[in-house]
PDB file of C-alpha atoms in Angstrom:
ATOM      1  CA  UNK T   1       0.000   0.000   0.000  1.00  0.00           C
ATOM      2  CA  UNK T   2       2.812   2.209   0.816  1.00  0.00           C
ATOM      3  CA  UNK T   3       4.784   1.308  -2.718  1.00  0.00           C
ATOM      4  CA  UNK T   4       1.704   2.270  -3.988  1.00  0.00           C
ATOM      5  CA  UNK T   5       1.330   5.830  -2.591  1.00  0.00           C
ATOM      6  CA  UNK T   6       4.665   6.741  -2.888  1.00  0.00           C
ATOM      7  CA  UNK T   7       4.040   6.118  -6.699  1.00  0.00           C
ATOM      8  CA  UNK T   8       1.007   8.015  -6.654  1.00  0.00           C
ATOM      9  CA  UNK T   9       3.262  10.889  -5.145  1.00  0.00           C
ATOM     10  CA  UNK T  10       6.055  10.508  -8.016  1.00  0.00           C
ATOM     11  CA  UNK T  11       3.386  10.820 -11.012  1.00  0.00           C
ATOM     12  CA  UNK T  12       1.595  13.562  -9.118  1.00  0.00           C
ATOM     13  CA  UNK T  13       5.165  15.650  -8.149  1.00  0.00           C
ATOM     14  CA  UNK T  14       6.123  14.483 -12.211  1.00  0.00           C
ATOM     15  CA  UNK T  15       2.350  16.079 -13.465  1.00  0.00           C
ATOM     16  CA  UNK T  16       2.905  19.339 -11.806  1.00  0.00           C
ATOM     17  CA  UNK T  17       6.378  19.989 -12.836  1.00  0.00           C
ATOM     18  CA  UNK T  18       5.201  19.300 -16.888  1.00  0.00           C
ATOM     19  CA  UNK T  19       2.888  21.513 -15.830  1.00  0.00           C
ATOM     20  CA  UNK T  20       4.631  24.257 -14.127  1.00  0.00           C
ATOM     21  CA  UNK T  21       7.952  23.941 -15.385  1.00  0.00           C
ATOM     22  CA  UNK T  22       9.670  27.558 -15.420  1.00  0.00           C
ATOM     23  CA  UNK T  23      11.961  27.309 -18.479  1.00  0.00           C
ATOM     24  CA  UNK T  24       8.728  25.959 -20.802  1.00  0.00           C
ATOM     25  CA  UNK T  25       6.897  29.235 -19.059  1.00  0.00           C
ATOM     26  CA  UNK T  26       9.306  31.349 -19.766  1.00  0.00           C
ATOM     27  CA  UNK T  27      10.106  29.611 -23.489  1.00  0.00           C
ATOM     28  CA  UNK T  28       6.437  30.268 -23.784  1.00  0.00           C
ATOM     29  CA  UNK T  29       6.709  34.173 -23.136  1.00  0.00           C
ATOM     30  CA  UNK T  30       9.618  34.821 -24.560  1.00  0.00           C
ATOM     31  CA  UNK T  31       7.865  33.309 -28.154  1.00  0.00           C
ATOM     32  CA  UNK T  32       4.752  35.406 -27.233  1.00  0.00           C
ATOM     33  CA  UNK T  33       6.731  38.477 -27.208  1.00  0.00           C
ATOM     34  CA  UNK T  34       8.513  37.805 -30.586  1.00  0.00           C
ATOM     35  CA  UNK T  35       5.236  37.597 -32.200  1.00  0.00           C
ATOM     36  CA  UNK T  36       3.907  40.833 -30.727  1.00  0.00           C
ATOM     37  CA  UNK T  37       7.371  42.067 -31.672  1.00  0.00           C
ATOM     38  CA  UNK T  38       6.773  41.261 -35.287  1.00  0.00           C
ATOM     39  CA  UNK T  39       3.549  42.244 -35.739  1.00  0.00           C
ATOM     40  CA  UNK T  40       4.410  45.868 -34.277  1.00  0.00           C
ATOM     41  CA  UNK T  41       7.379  45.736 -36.589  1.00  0.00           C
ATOM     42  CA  UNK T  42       4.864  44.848 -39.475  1.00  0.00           C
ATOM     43  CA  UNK T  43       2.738  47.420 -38.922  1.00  0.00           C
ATOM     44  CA  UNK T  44       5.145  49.782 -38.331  1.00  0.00           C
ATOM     45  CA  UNK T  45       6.766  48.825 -42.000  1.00  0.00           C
ATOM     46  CA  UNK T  46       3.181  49.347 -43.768  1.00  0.00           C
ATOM     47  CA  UNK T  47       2.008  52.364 -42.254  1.00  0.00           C
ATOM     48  CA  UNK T  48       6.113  53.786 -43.480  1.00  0.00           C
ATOM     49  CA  UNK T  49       5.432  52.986 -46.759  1.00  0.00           C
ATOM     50  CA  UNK T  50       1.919  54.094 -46.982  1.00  0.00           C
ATOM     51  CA  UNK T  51       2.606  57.152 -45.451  1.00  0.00           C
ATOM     52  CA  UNK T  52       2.613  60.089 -48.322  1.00  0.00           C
ATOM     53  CA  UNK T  53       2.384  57.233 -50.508  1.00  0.00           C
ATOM     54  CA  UNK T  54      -0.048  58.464 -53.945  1.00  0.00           C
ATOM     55  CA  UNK T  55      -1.104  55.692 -56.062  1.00  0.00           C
ATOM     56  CA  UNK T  56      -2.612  57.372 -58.741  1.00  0.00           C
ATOM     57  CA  UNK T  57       0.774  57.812 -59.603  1.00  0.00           C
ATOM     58  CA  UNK T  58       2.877  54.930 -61.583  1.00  0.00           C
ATOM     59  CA  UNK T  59       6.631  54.006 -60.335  1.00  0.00           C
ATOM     60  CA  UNK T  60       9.336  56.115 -62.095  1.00  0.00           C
ATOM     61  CA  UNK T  61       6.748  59.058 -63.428  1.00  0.00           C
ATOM     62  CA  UNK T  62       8.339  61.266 -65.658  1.00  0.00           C
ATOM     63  CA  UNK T  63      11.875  59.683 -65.451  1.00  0.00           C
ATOM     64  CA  UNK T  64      11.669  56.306 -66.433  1.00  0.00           C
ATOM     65  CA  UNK T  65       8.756  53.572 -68.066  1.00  0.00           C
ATOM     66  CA  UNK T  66       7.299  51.624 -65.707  1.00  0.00           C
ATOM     67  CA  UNK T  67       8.283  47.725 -67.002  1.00  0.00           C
ATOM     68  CA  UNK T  68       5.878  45.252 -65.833  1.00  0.00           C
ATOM     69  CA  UNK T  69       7.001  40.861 -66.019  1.00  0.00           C
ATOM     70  CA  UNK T  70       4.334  39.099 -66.850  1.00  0.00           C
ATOM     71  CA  UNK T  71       3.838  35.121 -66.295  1.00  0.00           C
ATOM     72  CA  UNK T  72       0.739  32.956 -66.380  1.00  0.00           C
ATOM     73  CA  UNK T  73       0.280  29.411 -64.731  1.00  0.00           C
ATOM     74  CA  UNK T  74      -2.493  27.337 -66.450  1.00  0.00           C
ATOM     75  CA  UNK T  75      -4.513  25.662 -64.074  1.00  0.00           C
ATOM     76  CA  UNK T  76      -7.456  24.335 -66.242  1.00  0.00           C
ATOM     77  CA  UNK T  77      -8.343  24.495 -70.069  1.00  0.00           C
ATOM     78  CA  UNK T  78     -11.965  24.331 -71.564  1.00  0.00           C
ATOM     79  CA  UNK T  79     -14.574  24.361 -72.315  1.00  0.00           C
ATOM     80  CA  UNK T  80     -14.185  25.327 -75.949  1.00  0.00           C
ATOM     81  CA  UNK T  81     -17.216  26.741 -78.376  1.00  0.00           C
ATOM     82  CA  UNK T  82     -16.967  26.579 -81.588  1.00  0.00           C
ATOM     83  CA  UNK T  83     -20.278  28.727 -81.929  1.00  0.00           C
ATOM     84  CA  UNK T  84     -19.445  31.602 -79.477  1.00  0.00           C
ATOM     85  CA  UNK T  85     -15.764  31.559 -80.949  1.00  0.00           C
ATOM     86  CA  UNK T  86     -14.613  31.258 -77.352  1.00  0.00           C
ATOM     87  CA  UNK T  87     -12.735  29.122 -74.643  1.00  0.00           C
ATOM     88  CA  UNK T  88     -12.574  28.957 -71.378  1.00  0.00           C
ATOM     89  CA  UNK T  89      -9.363  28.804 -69.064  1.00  0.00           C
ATOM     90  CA  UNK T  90      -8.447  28.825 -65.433  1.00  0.00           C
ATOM     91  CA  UNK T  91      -5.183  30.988 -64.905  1.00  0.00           C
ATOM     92  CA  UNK T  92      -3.075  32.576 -62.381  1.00  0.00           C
ATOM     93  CA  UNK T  93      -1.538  35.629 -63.986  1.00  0.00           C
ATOM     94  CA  UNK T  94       1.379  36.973 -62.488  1.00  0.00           C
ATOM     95  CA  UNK T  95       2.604  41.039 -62.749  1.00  0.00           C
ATOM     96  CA  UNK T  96       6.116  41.626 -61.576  1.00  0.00           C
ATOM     97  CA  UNK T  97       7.588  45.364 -61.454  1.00  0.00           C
ATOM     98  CA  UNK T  98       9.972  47.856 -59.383  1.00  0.00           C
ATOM     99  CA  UNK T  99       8.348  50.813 -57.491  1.00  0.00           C
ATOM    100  CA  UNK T 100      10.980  52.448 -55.624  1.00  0.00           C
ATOM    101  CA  UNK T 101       8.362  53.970 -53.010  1.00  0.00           C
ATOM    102  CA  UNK T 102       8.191  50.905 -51.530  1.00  0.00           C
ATOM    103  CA  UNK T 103      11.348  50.193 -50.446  1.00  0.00           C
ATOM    104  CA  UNK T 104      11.720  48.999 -47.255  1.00  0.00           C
ATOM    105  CA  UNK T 105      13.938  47.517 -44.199  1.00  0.00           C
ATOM    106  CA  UNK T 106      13.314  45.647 -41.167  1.00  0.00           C
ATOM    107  CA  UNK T 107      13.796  41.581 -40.284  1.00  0.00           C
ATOM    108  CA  UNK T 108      11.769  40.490 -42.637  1.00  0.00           C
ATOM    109  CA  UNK T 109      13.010  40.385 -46.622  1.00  0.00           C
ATOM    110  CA  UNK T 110       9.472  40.112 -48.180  1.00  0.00           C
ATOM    111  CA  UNK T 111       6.291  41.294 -47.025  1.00  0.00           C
ATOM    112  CA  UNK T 112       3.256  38.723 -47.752  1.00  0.00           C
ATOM    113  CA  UNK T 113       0.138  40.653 -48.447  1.00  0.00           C
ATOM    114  CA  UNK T 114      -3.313  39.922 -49.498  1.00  0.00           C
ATOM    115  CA  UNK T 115      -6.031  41.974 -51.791  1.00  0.00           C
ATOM    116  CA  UNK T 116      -6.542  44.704 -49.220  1.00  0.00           C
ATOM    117  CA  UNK T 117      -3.144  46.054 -49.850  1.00  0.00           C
ATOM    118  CA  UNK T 118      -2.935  45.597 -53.589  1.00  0.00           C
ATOM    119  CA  UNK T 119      -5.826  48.744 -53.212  1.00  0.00           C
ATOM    120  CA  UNK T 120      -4.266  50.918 -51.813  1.00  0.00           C
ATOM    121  CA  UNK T 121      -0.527  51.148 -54.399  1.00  0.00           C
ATOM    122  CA  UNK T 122       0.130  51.539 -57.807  1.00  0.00           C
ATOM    123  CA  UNK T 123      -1.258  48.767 -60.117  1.00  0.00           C
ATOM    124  CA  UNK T 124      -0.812  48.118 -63.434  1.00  0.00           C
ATOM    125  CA  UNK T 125      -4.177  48.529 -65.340  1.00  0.00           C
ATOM    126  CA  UNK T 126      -3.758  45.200 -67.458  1.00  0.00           C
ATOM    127  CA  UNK T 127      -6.838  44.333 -69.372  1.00  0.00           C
ATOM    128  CA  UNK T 128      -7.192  41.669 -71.912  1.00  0.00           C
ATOM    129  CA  UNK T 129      -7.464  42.667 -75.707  1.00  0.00           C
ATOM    130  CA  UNK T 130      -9.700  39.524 -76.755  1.00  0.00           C
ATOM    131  CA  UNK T 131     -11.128  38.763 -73.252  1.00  0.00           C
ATOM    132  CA  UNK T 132     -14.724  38.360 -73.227  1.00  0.00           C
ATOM    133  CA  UNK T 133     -15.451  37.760 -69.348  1.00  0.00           C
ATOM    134  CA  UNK T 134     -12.925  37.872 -66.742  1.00  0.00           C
ATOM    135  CA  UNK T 135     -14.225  36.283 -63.854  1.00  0.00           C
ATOM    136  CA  UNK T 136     -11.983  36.868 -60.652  1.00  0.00           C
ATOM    137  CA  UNK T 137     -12.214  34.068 -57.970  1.00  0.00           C
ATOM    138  CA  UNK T 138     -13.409  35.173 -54.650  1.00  0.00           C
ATOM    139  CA  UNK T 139     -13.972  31.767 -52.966  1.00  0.00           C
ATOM    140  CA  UNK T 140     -13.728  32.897 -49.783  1.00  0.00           C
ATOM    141  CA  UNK T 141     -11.852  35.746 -50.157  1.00  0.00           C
ATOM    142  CA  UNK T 142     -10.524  37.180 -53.569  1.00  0.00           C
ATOM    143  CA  UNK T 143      -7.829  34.998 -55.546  1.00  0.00           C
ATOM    144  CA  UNK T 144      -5.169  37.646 -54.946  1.00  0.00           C
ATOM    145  CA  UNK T 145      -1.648  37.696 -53.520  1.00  0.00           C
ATOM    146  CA  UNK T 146       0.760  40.558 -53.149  1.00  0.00           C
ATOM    147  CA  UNK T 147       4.522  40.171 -52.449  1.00  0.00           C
ATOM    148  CA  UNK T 148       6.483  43.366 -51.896  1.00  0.00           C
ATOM    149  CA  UNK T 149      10.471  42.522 -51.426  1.00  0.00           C
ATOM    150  CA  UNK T 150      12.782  44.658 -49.512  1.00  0.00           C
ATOM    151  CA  UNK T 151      14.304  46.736 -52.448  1.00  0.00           C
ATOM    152  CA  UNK T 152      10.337  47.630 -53.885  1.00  0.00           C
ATOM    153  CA  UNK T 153      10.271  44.779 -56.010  1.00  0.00           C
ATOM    154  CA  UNK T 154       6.552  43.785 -56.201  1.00  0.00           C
ATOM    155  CA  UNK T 155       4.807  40.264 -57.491  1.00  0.00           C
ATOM    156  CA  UNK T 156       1.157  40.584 -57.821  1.00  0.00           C
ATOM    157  CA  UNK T 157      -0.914  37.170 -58.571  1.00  0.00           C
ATOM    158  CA  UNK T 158      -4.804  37.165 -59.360  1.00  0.00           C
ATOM    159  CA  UNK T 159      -6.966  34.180 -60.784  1.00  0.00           C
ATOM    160  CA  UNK T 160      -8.856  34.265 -64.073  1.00  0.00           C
ATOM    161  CA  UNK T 161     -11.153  33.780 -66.812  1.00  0.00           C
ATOM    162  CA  UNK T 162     -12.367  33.581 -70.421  1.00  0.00           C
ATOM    163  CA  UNK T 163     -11.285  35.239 -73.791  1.00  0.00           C
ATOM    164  CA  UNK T 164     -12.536  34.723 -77.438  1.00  0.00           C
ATOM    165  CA  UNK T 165     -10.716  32.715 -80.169  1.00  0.00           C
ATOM    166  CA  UNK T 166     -11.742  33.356 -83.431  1.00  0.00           C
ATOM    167  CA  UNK T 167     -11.956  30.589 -85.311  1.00  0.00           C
ATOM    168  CA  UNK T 168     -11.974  29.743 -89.775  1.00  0.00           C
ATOM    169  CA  UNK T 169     -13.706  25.887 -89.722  1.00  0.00           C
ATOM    170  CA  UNK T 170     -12.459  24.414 -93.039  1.00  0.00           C
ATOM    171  CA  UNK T 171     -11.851  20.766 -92.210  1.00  0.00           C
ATOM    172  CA  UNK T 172     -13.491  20.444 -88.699  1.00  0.00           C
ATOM    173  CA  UNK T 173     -12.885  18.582 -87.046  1.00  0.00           C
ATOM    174  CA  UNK T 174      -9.339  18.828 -87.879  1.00  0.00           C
ATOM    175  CA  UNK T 175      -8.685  21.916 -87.885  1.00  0.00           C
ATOM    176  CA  UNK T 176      -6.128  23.453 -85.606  1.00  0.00           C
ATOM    177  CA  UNK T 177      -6.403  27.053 -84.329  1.00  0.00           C
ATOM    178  CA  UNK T 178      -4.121  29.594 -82.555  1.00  0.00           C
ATOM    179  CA  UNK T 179      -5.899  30.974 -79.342  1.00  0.00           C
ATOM    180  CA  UNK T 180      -3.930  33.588 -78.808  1.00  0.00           C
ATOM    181  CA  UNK T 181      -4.035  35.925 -74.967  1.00  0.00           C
ATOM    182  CA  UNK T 182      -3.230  39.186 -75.718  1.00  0.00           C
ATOM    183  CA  UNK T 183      -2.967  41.806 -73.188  1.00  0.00           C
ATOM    184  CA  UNK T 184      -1.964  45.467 -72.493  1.00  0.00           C
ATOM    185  CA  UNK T 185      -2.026  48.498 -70.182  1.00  0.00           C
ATOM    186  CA  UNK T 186      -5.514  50.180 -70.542  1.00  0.00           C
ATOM    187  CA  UNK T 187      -4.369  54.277 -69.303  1.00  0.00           C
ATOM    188  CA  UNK T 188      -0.696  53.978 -70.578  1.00  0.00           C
ATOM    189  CA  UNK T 189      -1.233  52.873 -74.393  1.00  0.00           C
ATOM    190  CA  UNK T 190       1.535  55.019 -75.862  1.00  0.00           C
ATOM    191  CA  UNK T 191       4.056  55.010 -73.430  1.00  0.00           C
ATOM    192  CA  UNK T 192       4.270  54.829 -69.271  1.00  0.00           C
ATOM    193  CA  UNK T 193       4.019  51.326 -68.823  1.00  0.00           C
ATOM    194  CA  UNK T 194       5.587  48.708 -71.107  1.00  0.00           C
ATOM    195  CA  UNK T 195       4.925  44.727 -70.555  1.00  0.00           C
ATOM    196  CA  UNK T 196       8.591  42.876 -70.734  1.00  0.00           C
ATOM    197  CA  UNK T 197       9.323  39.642 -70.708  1.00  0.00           C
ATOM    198  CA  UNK T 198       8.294  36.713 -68.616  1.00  0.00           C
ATOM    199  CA  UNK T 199       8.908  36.021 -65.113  1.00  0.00           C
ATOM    200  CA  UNK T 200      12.026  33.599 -64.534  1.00  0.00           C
ATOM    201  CA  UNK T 201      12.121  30.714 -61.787  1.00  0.00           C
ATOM    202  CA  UNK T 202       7.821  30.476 -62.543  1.00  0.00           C
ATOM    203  CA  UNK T 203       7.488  26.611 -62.752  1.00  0.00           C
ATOM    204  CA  UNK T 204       5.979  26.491 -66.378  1.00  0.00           C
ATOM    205  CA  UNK T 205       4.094  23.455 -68.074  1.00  0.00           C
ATOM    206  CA  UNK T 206       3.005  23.565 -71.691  1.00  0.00           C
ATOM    207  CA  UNK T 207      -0.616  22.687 -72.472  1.00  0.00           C
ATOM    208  CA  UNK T 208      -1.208  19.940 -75.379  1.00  0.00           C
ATOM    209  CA  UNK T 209      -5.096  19.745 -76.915  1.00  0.00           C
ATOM    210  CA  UNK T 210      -6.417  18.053 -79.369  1.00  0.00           C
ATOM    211  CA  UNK T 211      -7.630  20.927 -81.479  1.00  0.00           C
ATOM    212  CA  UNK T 212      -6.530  24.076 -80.240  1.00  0.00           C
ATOM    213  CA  UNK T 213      -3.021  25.353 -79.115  1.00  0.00           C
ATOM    214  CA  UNK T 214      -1.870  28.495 -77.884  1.00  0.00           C
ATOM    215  CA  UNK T 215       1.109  30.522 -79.401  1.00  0.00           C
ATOM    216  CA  UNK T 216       3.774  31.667 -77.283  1.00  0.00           C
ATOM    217  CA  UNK T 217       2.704  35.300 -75.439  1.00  0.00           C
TER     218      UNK T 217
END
């Protein structure tokens, strides 16, 4: 009876020191306070840069053109119509450019942002030439990411849509058909903003179908 209590005592005594152990308390804390450290730091970074910051005004205004990367990742392909001359496809298009207002520093190297910040800096007004619907995803929240590295460097990703394909049926079935994506800046036609070439280090896969194929952007 006695083997067994002083057992009972050991598991007890070993129960409350898990339990109250200093050093995991004050591991505990001292992780607590880092994260309330780096959200102050955070916060303190965004309101910096948003501070005076005007974004009706495009990176480089007046010196230089603003050069946007541009990179899509093809999630989904089809349907196609033949009748309505049109297809549909599930992207993620990618916009990379350099807006030196946002340069920052601090302990982090890249800030991870959603939607709600994309609205209130520059963006470039890309719109699609032969889109006929863009449909953004907003399942739960809208299909948008925003990136801003420490030197301004910014990647901006949203999720898309459908565009037309027109379409000369001479042997159809067989016929085979260019679907081209074309896309521009809507304000900045003439000059301002020019779209460069695509985004290195995007993981890229080619699409084969049986009909239709797309020619390079």
């Amino acid at each position: 009876m006695k083997t067994k209590l002083n057992i009972y005592n050991m598991q007890l005594l070993l129960f409350v020191f898990l339990v109250w152990d200093p050093a995991r308390l004050v591991l505990a804390n001292i992780q607590e306070d880092e994260a309330k450290n780096n959200i102050t730091i955070f916060t303190r970074i965004l309101d910096r840069l948003l501070d005076g910051y005007d974004n009706r005004l495009r990176p480089g205004l007046g010196d230089s053109i603003t050069e946007v990367f541009t990179n899509i990742y093809v999630t989904s392909f089809g349907p196609v119509s033949d009748t309505d001359m049109e297809y549909t496809i599930d992207v993620f298009f990618r916009q990379k450019w350099k807006d030196e207002r946002l340069k920052f520093k601090g302990p982090m190297n890249i800030l991870r942002l959603n939607n709600l910040m994309a609205s209130k800096i520059w963006t470039p007004d890309t719109f699609f030439h032969n889109g006929k619907k863009s449909v953004a995803h907003n399942m739960t929240m809208p299909n948008k990411l925003l990136r801003i590295q420490d030197d301004g460097t910014l990647l901006y990703t949203m999720r898309y849509f459908k565009a037309e394909c027109p379409m000369h049926l001479e042997d159809f079935p067989m016929d085979a058909h260019s679907c081209p994506l074309k896309f521009g800046s809507c304000k900045y036609r003439n000059e301002g903003t020019c779209f460069g070439s695509i985004i290195q280090g995007s993981q890229q896969h080619s699409l084969v179908v049986q009909v239709f194929f797309f020619s390079q952007l």
